[in-house]
PDB file of C-alpha atoms in Angstrom:
ATOM      1  CA  LYS A   1      -0.463   0.215  -0.184  1.00  0.00           C
ATOM      2  CA  ALA A   2       1.350   3.093  -0.710  1.00  0.00           C
ATOM      3  CA  GLY A   3       1.797   6.083   2.254  1.00  0.00           C
ATOM      4  CA  VAL A   4       0.491   8.966   2.753  1.00  0.00           C
ATOM      5  CA  THR A   5       1.575  11.339   0.748  1.00  0.00           C
ATOM      6  CA  GLN A   6       0.776  15.201   0.991  1.00  0.00           C
ATOM      7  CA  THR A   7       2.370  17.616  -1.128  1.00  0.00           C
ATOM      8  CA  PRO A   8       3.576  19.734  -1.545  1.00  0.00           C
ATOM      9  CA  ARG A   9       6.616  19.517   0.643  1.00  0.00           C
ATOM     10  CA  TYR A  10       8.165  23.096   0.386  1.00  0.00           C
ATOM     11  CA  LEU A  11       6.643  26.282   0.451  1.00  0.00           C
ATOM     12  CA  ILE A  12       7.784  29.310   1.396  1.00  0.00           C
ATOM     13  CA  LYS A  13       5.094  32.795   2.234  1.00  0.00           C
ATOM     14  CA  THR A  14       5.047  36.215   2.592  1.00  0.00           C
ATOM     15  CA  ARG A  15       2.996  37.262   6.467  1.00  0.00           C
ATOM     16  CA  GLY A  16      -0.579  38.231   6.094  1.00  0.00           C
ATOM     17  CA  GLN A  17      -0.893  35.221   2.656  1.00  0.00           C
ATOM     18  CA  GLN A  18      -3.133  32.085   3.414  1.00  0.00           C
ATOM     19  CA  VAL A  19      -1.902  28.596   2.165  1.00  0.00           C
ATOM     20  CA  THR A  20      -3.476  25.195   1.507  1.00  0.00           C
ATOM     21  CA  LEU A  21      -1.567  22.321   2.275  1.00  0.00           C
ATOM     22  CA  SER A  22      -2.962  18.546   0.720  1.00  0.00           C
ATOM     23  CA  CYS A  23      -2.757  15.068   2.705  1.00  0.00           C
ATOM     24  CA  SER A  24      -3.647  11.935   0.989  1.00  0.00           C
ATOM     25  CA  PRO A  25      -4.541   8.728   3.265  1.00  0.00           C
ATOM     26  CA  ILE A  26      -3.229   5.680   2.962  1.00  0.00           C
ATOM     27  CA  SER A  27      -5.795   3.480   1.112  1.00  0.00           C
ATOM     28  CA  GLY A  28      -8.995   2.880   2.974  1.00  0.00           C
ATOM     29  CA  HIS A  29      -8.222   4.921   5.979  1.00  0.00           C
ATOM     30  CA  ARG A  30     -11.088   7.322   6.644  1.00  0.00           C
ATOM     31  CA  SER A  31      -9.644   9.650  10.108  1.00  0.00           C
ATOM     32  CA  VAL A  32      -6.746  12.004   9.271  1.00  0.00           C
ATOM     33  CA  SER A  33      -5.116  14.274  11.772  1.00  0.00           C
ATOM     34  CA  TRP A  34      -3.002  17.228  11.446  1.00  0.00           C
ATOM     35  CA  TYR A  35       0.072  18.759  13.497  1.00  0.00           C
ATOM     36  CA  GLN A  36       2.150  21.111  13.534  1.00  0.00           C
ATOM     37  CA  GLN A  37       5.444  20.594  14.713  1.00  0.00           C
ATOM     38  CA  THR A  38       8.355  23.533  15.846  1.00  0.00           C
ATOM     39  CA  PRO A  39      11.715  22.766  17.630  1.00  0.00           C
ATOM     40  CA  GLY A  40      10.198  25.561  20.282  1.00  0.00           C
ATOM     41  CA  GLN A  41       7.208  23.542  20.670  1.00  0.00           C
ATOM     42  CA  GLY A  42       7.273  20.041  19.577  1.00  0.00           C
ATOM     43  CA  LEU A  43       4.986  17.820  18.045  1.00  0.00           C
ATOM     44  CA  GLN A  44       1.266  19.605  18.406  1.00  0.00           C
ATOM     45  CA  PHE A  45      -2.543  18.153  17.195  1.00  0.00           C
ATOM     46  CA  LEU A  46      -4.221  20.299  15.476  1.00  0.00           C
ATOM     47  CA  PHE A  47      -7.567  18.833  14.328  1.00  0.00           C
ATOM     48  CA  GLU A  48      -8.669  14.966  13.040  1.00  0.00           C
ATOM     49  CA  TYR A  49     -10.691  14.560  10.528  1.00  0.00           C
ATOM     50  CA  PHE A  50     -13.361  11.809  10.190  1.00  0.00           C
ATOM     51  CA  SER A  51     -15.580  10.978   7.585  1.00  0.00           C
ATOM     52  CA  GLU A  52     -15.627  14.563   6.476  1.00  0.00           C
ATOM     53  CA  THR A  53     -16.127  16.110   9.859  1.00  0.00           C
ATOM     54  CA  GLN A  54     -14.096  17.069  12.100  1.00  0.00           C
ATOM     55  CA  ARG A  55     -13.506  14.790  15.300  1.00  0.00           C
ATOM     56  CA  ASN A  56     -11.471  17.228  17.745  1.00  0.00           C
ATOM     57  CA  LYS A  57      -9.746  20.066  17.160  1.00  0.00           C
ATOM     58  CA  GLY A  58      -6.458  21.285  19.488  1.00  0.00           C
ATOM     59  CA  ASN A  59      -5.951  24.935  21.087  1.00  0.00           C
ATOM     60  CA  PHE A  60      -4.955  26.109  17.789  1.00  0.00           C
ATOM     61  CA  PRO A  61      -6.849  29.434  16.609  1.00  0.00           C
ATOM     62  CA  GLY A  62      -9.402  30.101  14.194  1.00  0.00           C
ATOM     63  CA  ARG A  63      -7.115  31.328  11.606  1.00  0.00           C
ATOM     64  CA  PHE A  64      -6.080  26.574  11.368  1.00  0.00           C
ATOM     65  CA  SER A  65      -8.960  25.375   9.833  1.00  0.00           C
ATOM     66  CA  GLY A  66      -9.295  22.296   7.279  1.00  0.00           C
ATOM     67  CA  ARG A  67     -12.060  19.721   5.558  1.00  0.00           C
ATOM     68  CA  GLN A  68     -12.037  16.608   4.508  1.00  0.00           C
ATOM     69  CA  PHE A  69     -13.030  15.274   1.516  1.00  0.00           C
ATOM     70  CA  SER A  70     -15.729  12.332   1.082  1.00  0.00           C
ATOM     71  CA  ASN A  71     -12.522   9.953  -0.632  1.00  0.00           C
ATOM     72  CA  SER A  72     -10.649  10.904   2.723  1.00  0.00           C
ATOM     73  CA  ARG A  73      -8.162  12.941   1.057  1.00  0.00           C
ATOM     74  CA  SER A  74      -7.986  16.568   3.397  1.00  0.00           C
ATOM     75  CA  GLU A  75      -6.583  19.867   3.377  1.00  0.00           C
ATOM     76  CA  MET A  76      -5.337  22.287   6.009  1.00  0.00           C
ATOM     77  CA  ASN A  77      -5.630  26.203   4.953  1.00  0.00           C
ATOM     78  CA  VAL A  78      -3.677  28.400   7.521  1.00  0.00           C
ATOM     79  CA  SER A  79      -4.867  32.371   6.724  1.00  0.00           C
ATOM     80  CA  THR A  80      -3.839  35.742   7.200  1.00  0.00           C
ATOM     81  CA  LEU A  81       0.373  33.623   7.614  1.00  0.00           C
ATOM     82  CA  GLU A  82       2.840  35.049  10.786  1.00  0.00           C
ATOM     83  CA  LEU A  83       5.824  34.375  10.910  1.00  0.00           C
ATOM     84  CA  GLY A  84       5.702  31.801  14.467  1.00  0.00           C
ATOM     85  CA  ASP A  85       3.527  29.828  10.860  1.00  0.00           C
ATOM     86  CA  SER A  86       6.972  28.227   9.891  1.00  0.00           C
ATOM     87  CA  ALA A  87       6.717  24.402  10.740  1.00  0.00           C
ATOM     88  CA  LEU A  88       6.592  21.492   9.363  1.00  0.00           C
ATOM     89  CA  TYR A  89       3.304  20.350   9.244  1.00  0.00           C
ATOM     90  CA  LEU A  90       2.578  16.495   9.333  1.00  0.00           C
ATOM     91  CA  CYS A  91      -0.968  14.332   8.489  1.00  0.00           C
ATOM     92  CA  ALA A  92      -1.284  11.420   9.282  1.00  0.00           C
ATOM     93  CA  SER A  93      -3.685   9.094   8.893  1.00  0.00           C
ATOM     94  CA  SER A  94      -5.819   5.877  10.929  1.00  0.00           C
ATOM     95  CA  GLN A  95      -8.796   3.359  10.022  1.00  0.00           C
ATOM     96  CA  ASP A  96      -9.924   5.205  12.854  1.00  0.00           C
ATOM     97  CA  ARG A  97      -9.565   5.878  16.788  1.00  0.00           C
ATOM     98  CA  ASP A  98      -7.688   3.418  18.696  1.00  0.00           C
ATOM     99  CA  TYR A  99      -6.033   2.394  15.827  1.00  0.00           C
ATOM    100  CA  GLU A 100      -1.909   3.011  14.350  1.00  0.00           C
ATOM    101  CA  GLN A 101      -1.272   6.059  13.289  1.00  0.00           C
ATOM    102  CA  TYR A 102       0.925   6.660  10.792  1.00  0.00           C
ATOM    103  CA  PHE A 103       2.296   9.443   9.227  1.00  0.00           C
ATOM    104  CA  GLY A 104       3.416  11.413   5.408  1.00  0.00           C
ATOM    105  CA  PRO A 105       6.803  12.737   4.836  1.00  0.00           C
ATOM    106  CA  GLY A 106       5.276  16.200   5.518  1.00  0.00           C
ATOM    107  CA  THR A 107       5.115  20.025   4.457  1.00  0.00           C
ATOM    108  CA  ARG A 108       8.138  22.007   5.249  1.00  0.00           C
ATOM    109  CA  LEU A 109       6.701  25.620   5.329  1.00  0.00           C
ATOM    110  CA  THR A 110       8.535  29.108   5.757  1.00  0.00           C
ATOM    111  CA  VAL A 111       7.377  32.436   7.166  1.00  0.00           C
ATOM    112  CA  THR A 112       8.544  35.618   5.074  1.00  0.00           C
TER     113      THR A 112
ATOM    114  CA  GLN B   1      -2.349  16.778  32.915  1.00  0.00           C
ATOM    115  CA  GLN B   2      -2.151  16.225  29.223  1.00  0.00           C
ATOM    116  CA  GLN B   3       1.441  16.242  29.481  1.00  0.00           C
ATOM    117  CA  VAL B   4       4.084  13.457  28.000  1.00  0.00           C
ATOM    118  CA  LYS B   5       7.560  13.778  29.927  1.00  0.00           C
ATOM    119  CA  GLN B   6      10.078  13.093  27.912  1.00  0.00           C
ATOM    120  CA  SER B   7      13.191  12.531  28.663  1.00  0.00           C
ATOM    121  CA  PRO B   8      16.428  11.908  28.527  1.00  0.00           C
ATOM    122  CA  GLN B   9      17.287  14.775  25.746  1.00  0.00           C
ATOM    123  CA  SER B  10      19.850  13.297  23.953  1.00  0.00           C
ATOM    124  CA  LEU B  11      21.390   9.485  24.366  1.00  0.00           C
ATOM    125  CA  ILE B  12      24.966   8.426  22.748  1.00  0.00           C
ATOM    126  CA  VAL B  13      25.538   5.491  22.916  1.00  0.00           C
ATOM    127  CA  GLN B  14      28.284   3.366  21.802  1.00  0.00           C
ATOM    128  CA  LYS B  15      27.082   0.320  19.146  1.00  0.00           C
ATOM    129  CA  GLY B  16      25.489  -2.118  20.533  1.00  0.00           C
ATOM    130  CA  GLY B  17      24.327  -0.664  23.696  1.00  0.00           C
ATOM    131  CA  ILE B  18      21.414  -0.039  24.600  1.00  0.00           C
ATOM    132  CA  PRO B  19      19.351   2.964  24.982  1.00  0.00           C
ATOM    133  CA  ILE B  20      16.817   3.702  26.759  1.00  0.00           C
ATOM    134  CA  ILE B  21      14.287   6.438  26.229  1.00  0.00           C
ATOM    135  CA  ASN B  22      11.750   6.937  29.215  1.00  0.00           C
ATOM    136  CA  CYS B  23       8.340   8.547  29.614  1.00  0.00           C
ATOM    137  CA  ALA B  24       5.864   9.841  31.874  1.00  0.00           C
ATOM    138  CA  TYR B  25       2.387  10.808  31.869  1.00  0.00           C
ATOM    139  CA  GLU B  26      -0.259  12.360  34.204  1.00  0.00           C
ATOM    140  CA  ASN B  27      -3.933  11.789  32.707  1.00  0.00           C
ATOM    141  CA  THR B  28      -5.855   8.068  33.798  1.00  0.00           C
ATOM    142  CA  ALA B  29      -7.467   8.426  30.357  1.00  0.00           C
ATOM    143  CA  PHE B  30      -4.972   7.407  28.205  1.00  0.00           C
ATOM    144  CA  ASP B  31      -5.279   4.001  26.961  1.00  0.00           C
ATOM    145  CA  TYR B  32      -2.703   4.020  24.049  1.00  0.00           C
ATOM    146  CA  PHE B  33       1.712   4.481  23.841  1.00  0.00           C
ATOM    147  CA  PRO B  34       3.156   4.938  20.622  1.00  0.00           C
ATOM    148  CA  TRP B  35       6.687   5.103  20.148  1.00  0.00           C
ATOM    149  CA  TYR B  36       7.680   6.695  16.691  1.00  0.00           C
ATOM    150  CA  GLN B  37      11.448   7.351  15.603  1.00  0.00           C
ATOM    151  CA  GLN B  38      12.474   9.841  13.186  1.00  0.00           C
ATOM    152  CA  PHE B  39      14.909  11.373  10.855  1.00  0.00           C
ATOM    153  CA  PRO B  40      15.345  14.591   9.685  1.00  0.00           C
ATOM    154  CA  GLY B  41      13.608  16.157   6.826  1.00  0.00           C
ATOM    155  CA  LYS B  42      10.842  12.461   7.430  1.00  0.00           C
ATOM    156  CA  GLY B  43       7.857  12.522   9.035  1.00  0.00           C
ATOM    157  CA  PRO B  44       7.418  10.152  12.786  1.00  0.00           C
ATOM    158  CA  ALA B  45       7.597   6.443  11.586  1.00  0.00           C
ATOM    159  CA  LEU B  46       5.451   4.035  13.601  1.00  0.00           C
ATOM    160  CA  LEU B  47       7.884   1.617  16.002  1.00  0.00           C
ATOM    161  CA  ILE B  48       6.202  -0.146  18.591  1.00  0.00           C
ATOM    162  CA  ALA B  49       3.058   0.957  21.103  1.00  0.00           C
ATOM    163  CA  ILE B  50       1.582   0.030  23.974  1.00  0.00           C
ATOM    164  CA  ARG B  51      -1.694  -0.490  25.516  1.00  0.00           C
ATOM    165  CA  PRO B  52      -1.722  -0.454  29.907  1.00  0.00           C
ATOM    166  CA  ASP B  53      -3.640  -4.350  29.714  1.00  0.00           C
ATOM    167  CA  VAL B  54       0.488  -5.358  29.449  1.00  0.00           C
ATOM    168  CA  SER B  55       3.877  -4.159  31.086  1.00  0.00           C
ATOM    169  CA  GLU B  56       6.192  -5.461  27.966  1.00  0.00           C
ATOM    170  CA  LYS B  57       6.328  -5.758  24.444  1.00  0.00           C
ATOM    171  CA  LYS B  58       8.254  -6.661  21.754  1.00  0.00           C
ATOM    172  CA  GLU B  59       9.176  -6.002  18.172  1.00  0.00           C
ATOM    173  CA  GLY B  60      12.810  -7.604  17.056  1.00  0.00           C
ATOM    174  CA  ARG B  61      15.447  -4.947  18.484  1.00  0.00           C
ATOM    175  CA  PHE B  62      12.577  -2.548  19.995  1.00  0.00           C
ATOM    176  CA  THR B  63      10.839  -3.273  23.659  1.00  0.00           C
ATOM    177  CA  ILE B  64       8.280  -1.632  24.676  1.00  0.00           C
ATOM    178  CA  SER B  65       8.764  -1.210  29.446  1.00  0.00           C
ATOM    179  CA  PHE B  66       5.035  -0.154  30.877  1.00  0.00           C
ATOM    180  CA  ASN B  67       4.692   0.542  34.090  1.00  0.00           C
ATOM    181  CA  LYS B  68       0.434   1.541  34.741  1.00  0.00           C
ATOM    182  CA  SER B  69       0.891   1.908  38.622  1.00  0.00           C
ATOM    183  CA  ALA B  70       3.735   4.899  38.353  1.00  0.00           C
ATOM    184  CA  LYS B  71       2.446   5.621  35.455  1.00  0.00           C
ATOM    185  CA  GLN B  72       5.199   5.577  32.963  1.00  0.00           C
ATOM    186  CA  PHE B  73       6.920   4.068  29.586  1.00  0.00           C
ATOM    187  CA  SER B  74       9.935   3.624  28.322  1.00  0.00           C
ATOM    188  CA  LEU B  75      11.763   1.988  24.840  1.00  0.00           C
ATOM    189  CA  HIS B  76      15.079   0.184  25.134  1.00  0.00           C
ATOM    190  CA  ILE B  77      16.565  -0.745  21.936  1.00  0.00           C
ATOM    191  CA  MET B  78      18.404  -3.855  21.599  1.00  0.00           C
ATOM    192  CA  ASP B  79      21.449  -3.800  20.042  1.00  0.00           C
ATOM    193  CA  SER B  80      21.625  -0.161  19.087  1.00  0.00           C
ATOM    194  CA  GLN B  81      23.080  -0.118  15.723  1.00  0.00           C
ATOM    195  CA  PRO B  82      24.212   3.642  13.937  1.00  0.00           C
ATOM    196  CA  GLY B  83      21.503   3.323  11.609  1.00  0.00           C
ATOM    197  CA  ASP B  84      19.468   4.504  15.021  1.00  0.00           C
ATOM    198  CA  SER B  85      20.702   7.559  15.100  1.00  0.00           C
ATOM    199  CA  ALA B  86      17.188   9.511  15.382  1.00  0.00           C
ATOM    200  CA  THR B  87      14.816  11.703  17.390  1.00  0.00           C
ATOM    201  CA  TYR B  88      12.542   8.839  19.366  1.00  0.00           C
ATOM    202  CA  PHE B  89       8.875  10.561  20.456  1.00  0.00           C
ATOM    203  CA  CYS B  90       6.887   8.769  22.703  1.00  0.00           C
ATOM    204  CA  ALA B  91       3.668   9.962  22.626  1.00  0.00           C
ATOM    205  CA  ALA B  92      -0.293   8.510  24.429  1.00  0.00           C
ATOM    206  CA  SER B  93      -3.746   9.386  23.734  1.00  0.00           C
ATOM    207  CA  ASP B  94      -7.296   8.241  24.986  1.00  0.00           C
ATOM    208  CA  HIS B  95      -9.714   6.799  22.338  1.00  0.00           C
ATOM    209  CA  THR B  96      -9.434   9.485  20.730  1.00  0.00           C
ATOM    210  CA  ASP B  97      -6.644  10.428  17.368  1.00  0.00           C
ATOM    211  CA  LYS B  98      -5.572  13.474  19.730  1.00  0.00           C
ATOM    212  CA  LEU B  99      -1.663  12.193  19.861  1.00  0.00           C
ATOM    213  CA  ILE B 100       0.266  14.146  23.104  1.00  0.00           C
ATOM    214  CA  PHE B 101       3.956  13.510  21.543  1.00  0.00           C
ATOM    215  CA  GLY B 102       6.616  14.138  24.664  1.00  0.00           C
ATOM    216  CA  THR B 103       9.434  16.872  23.369  1.00  0.00           C
ATOM    217  CA  GLY B 104      11.465  14.373  21.890  1.00  0.00           C
ATOM    218  CA  THR B 105      15.119  12.291  22.385  1.00  0.00           C
ATOM    219  CA  ARG B 106      18.202  12.248  19.987  1.00  0.00           C
ATOM    220  CA  LEU B 107      19.856   9.036  19.823  1.00  0.00           C
ATOM    221  CA  GLN B 108      23.252   8.792  18.807  1.00  0.00           C
ATOM    222  CA  VAL B 109      24.645   5.934  18.132  1.00  0.00           C
ATOM    223  CA  PHE B 110      28.936   5.649  17.541  1.00  0.00           C
ATOM    224  CA  PRO B 111      30.198   2.648  15.518  1.00  0.00           C
TER     225      PRO B 111
END
């Protein structure tokens, strides 16, 4: 089976812009979670989608949003980018709760 | 109460040694404890996971020890190799897909 794929792999944006990141889960996986990884804060949970519905949300401002499509693919959007949003954004998929989560390679976002 | 505390921050061992990484948690609702391995420029890769109904789990050279009463769990890497040099993260969750991660341990294995 192909693993979790994320596009793009690298992105450079300017403060104030918005960005959309994409994630394709492992075939058959219906749950997609997003995490932010930074040197200072480590790995932090953003949100989780299952069957096109947000099922869980972390402690991030409303500028961070996401959605999931009927084929389980997911996108996350960050509006009004700030310098502090520079991070590795990771997507993970699983069959459902209580199943193993598998991570993609991440999208490296740099905000200048 | 949502934190997972991980130690040490970094670890240096020689080839063949047995590095041990420790994690502790407070939330008694946590019931799933995975370990991830991350190489530079890559996403975390699931190594091994345990649930509270067992005290130990082995997969290849990786072993998790779990102490429910102490709310602690640890990763042991047997016969460590230079290729094991990476950052290791423990994590925990409670019937959701929200993983709470430890701060990571950078392991270096020298030949």
